[in-house]
Amino acid sequence: MEDARRRVPRTDTVLGDPALAPTLERLGRARVKAAVAEAQTACREARLAPDEVVAAVLAALPAAPVSMRRVLNATGVVVHTNLGRAPLSAAAVDALALAAGATDVELDLETGLRGRRGAAALAALAAAVPDAGGVHVVNNGAAALALVTCALAAGREVVVSRGELVEIGDGFRIPELMESLGARLREVGTTNRVRREDYERAVTDRTAFVLKVHPSNFRVEGFTSAVPVEGLQGLGVPVVADIGSGLLAPHPRLPDEPDAATTLRAGADLVTASGDKLLGGPQAGLLLGETGLVQRLRRHPFARALRVDKLTLAALEATLTGPVPPVAAALATRPDELLERARRLAAAIGAPAEAVASQGRVGGGGAPGVPLPSAAVALPHRLAAPLRHGSPAIVGHVHEGRLLLDLLALPPADDHALADGVRRLLAHDAEGGR
C-alpha cells in the first residue's frame, strides 16, 4: 500500500503555485504557510485530495490582512460606536494612505530643521474654530479631559454638578477618570437641579476649575434646572466645558447640541470634545480655548503619553479642509430623498422588500432622544442574522417584528452592494426551499 504521505504536495510546491501569488503578496508568507500546513494535514488524513490543497488554502485565508470586516451601516445610527463611530471621508482615507509612508509630520522642509508636529492639522482646527485662542489634539475625548485634569487639578478640587457625573462607553466614568489622576471632585446640586449659588458656595482657594459636562448620552426631563456656561462666569476660576460630540459650530438639525464656537463665546476657558463623532473625523480628543491654558496643557509631560500619530493628524486635517464628511452628509439628507432611495432599492430587491418611513438617530453619545426622520427597506426579521454573516456584512435593526435596513447612515454609493447582498440571500433561501 502506498504511503499516504507521498501523495501530500510539498510545501514549496504549494507556495509556488501561481494561484497563491496574490495571496502571498497580500497576507505574507508566514500566514499562507500556516494555512498550507493545515491543508497538508487534511490531505495526509485523507480528508482532502492532493489536487484540492491549493483551493483549500485559498478558502481558509481571509480576503484582507485584518480580521475586521466591511459593514454596511443600515442601522439608522449615524455615529455607531460598535461600527467604529464616524466613517471617514474619501479625502481622509487618501490622507491616511499618504501619511502611511515617510512624511514631514515633524520636519520643516524649507529649513531642514525640526518643525511643530502636525502644524497643518492644528492650523486647520484653529481656522475651523476661530474663537479658540489655542488648539491642541490628543488621542481621544477622554484623554483631552484627562490632560486638563492632570495639568490643572492634580491634588486640587474640581467643582461639578451631580447631574453631570457621566458614565461613558464600556463602563468608564468621568468622575473615576478624574479621581484616578489626583483630582478631588466637589459635587454640587442634586441629580435634577443645580443653581449658580451652589457653585459659588463650592468654589474655594483649593478649586482648580469648574467643570461643565454635556450629558451627551442621556436626558433628564421634568423638574430640572442647570446652569449654562455663561452663568458660570465670575466665579474666579477657569470654566472647562466637555461638550462631548465634537460639533464645532451650531447645526440646524441639532439645536440643543452644544458646539465649540458657541461654548467659547459663552465664556468657557477650555472646551474638550471628540473628533470621531459629529465632526466626522478620526478618533481624537480636541482641546480648544484660552491661549495660555492650551499652551500649558501642550507642554505638560503627560501630553506626550497622549500624543496622536501622523495618521490621525493627516485624517483630521483632511476632514477639516476637505469635502463634506459622511456624518455631515447624512445629517443634511432630506427624508424625502431617503424614501425615494428606499423605493428604488425595494423595487431592485423585489418581494418581500418594502419601502417604509423610519426614524434614525445621531448615536455615539450625541443628541440623545433626538429623532432623525429617515426611510428604510423593510424585510422579514429572520434575515437579520444571515445578512450580518454576508460579505459585506449588512447590519440593520429589528423594529415591530420587521428588519429595517435604514438608509440614513448608508452612503448612496453603497445602495448597489446592499441590494445585491439582500438578493443573494433571498435567492439562496429560494434554492434551499426547493
Coordinates of N, CA, C and O in Angstrom, one line a residue, residues 131-135 238 264 268-271 287-297:
D131 N -12.8 81.2 17.4 CA -13.0 81.7 18.7 C -12.0 81.1 19.7 O -11.9 81.6 20.9
A132 N -11.3 80.1 19.3 CA -10.3 79.5 20.2 C -8.9 80.1 20.0 O -8.4 80.2 18.9
G133 N -8.4 80.6 21.1 CA -7.1 81.3 21.1 C -6.0 80.2 20.8 O -4.9 80.5 20.2
G134 N -6.2 79.0 21.3 CA -5.2 77.9 21.1 C -5.9 76.6 20.9 O -7.1 76.5 21.3
V135 N -5.2 75.7 20.2 CA -5.8 74.4 20.0 C -4.8 73.3 20.2 O -3.6 73.6 20.0
P238 N -11.1 79.0 36.2 CA -11.5 78.6 34.8 C -12.7 77.8 34.7 O -13.0 77.0 35.6
L264 N -17.4 78.6 23.6 CA -16.3 79.5 23.8 C -16.8 81.0 23.9 O -16.4 81.7 24.8
A268 N -16.5 79.9 28.1 CA -15.7 78.8 28.6 C -14.2 79.1 28.3 O -13.9 79.6 27.2
D269 N -13.4 78.7 29.3 CA -11.9 78.9 29.1 C -11.3 77.8 28.3 O -10.3 78.0 27.5
L270 N -11.9 76.6 28.4 CA -11.4 75.5 27.7 C -12.6 74.6 27.3 O -13.6 74.5 28.0
V271 N -12.5 74.1 26.1 CA -13.6 73.2 25.6 C -12.9 71.9 25.2 O -11.8 71.9 24.5
L287 N -8.8 70.0 22.1 CA -8.7 70.9 23.2 C -8.7 72.3 22.6 O -7.8 72.6 21.8
L288 N -9.6 73.1 23.0 CA -9.8 74.5 22.3 C -10.0 75.5 23.4 O -10.8 75.2 24.4
G289 N -9.3 76.6 23.3 CA -9.6 77.7 24.3 C -8.5 78.7 24.5 O -7.8 79.0 23.5
E290 N -8.4 79.2 25.7 CA -7.5 80.3 26.0 C -6.1 79.9 25.7 O -5.6 78.9 26.1
T291 N -5.4 80.8 25.0 CA -4.1 80.5 24.5 C -3.1 80.0 25.6 O -2.4 79.0 25.4
G292 N -3.1 80.7 26.7 CA -2.1 80.3 27.8 C -2.4 79.0 28.4 O -1.5 78.2 28.7
L293 N -3.7 78.7 28.6 CA -4.1 77.4 29.1 C -3.8 76.3 28.2 O -3.3 75.2 28.6
V294 N -4.1 76.5 26.9 CA -3.8 75.4 25.9 C -2.3 75.2 25.8 O -1.8 74.0 25.8
Q295 N -1.5 76.2 25.9 CA 0.0 76.1 25.8 C 0.4 75.3 27.1 O 1.4 74.5 27.0
R296 N -0.1 75.6 28.2 CA 0.2 74.9 29.4 C -0.1 73.4 29.3 O 0.7 72.6 29.7
L297 N -1.2 73.1 28.7 CA -1.5 71.7 28.5 C -0.6 71.0 27.5 O -0.1 69.9 27.7

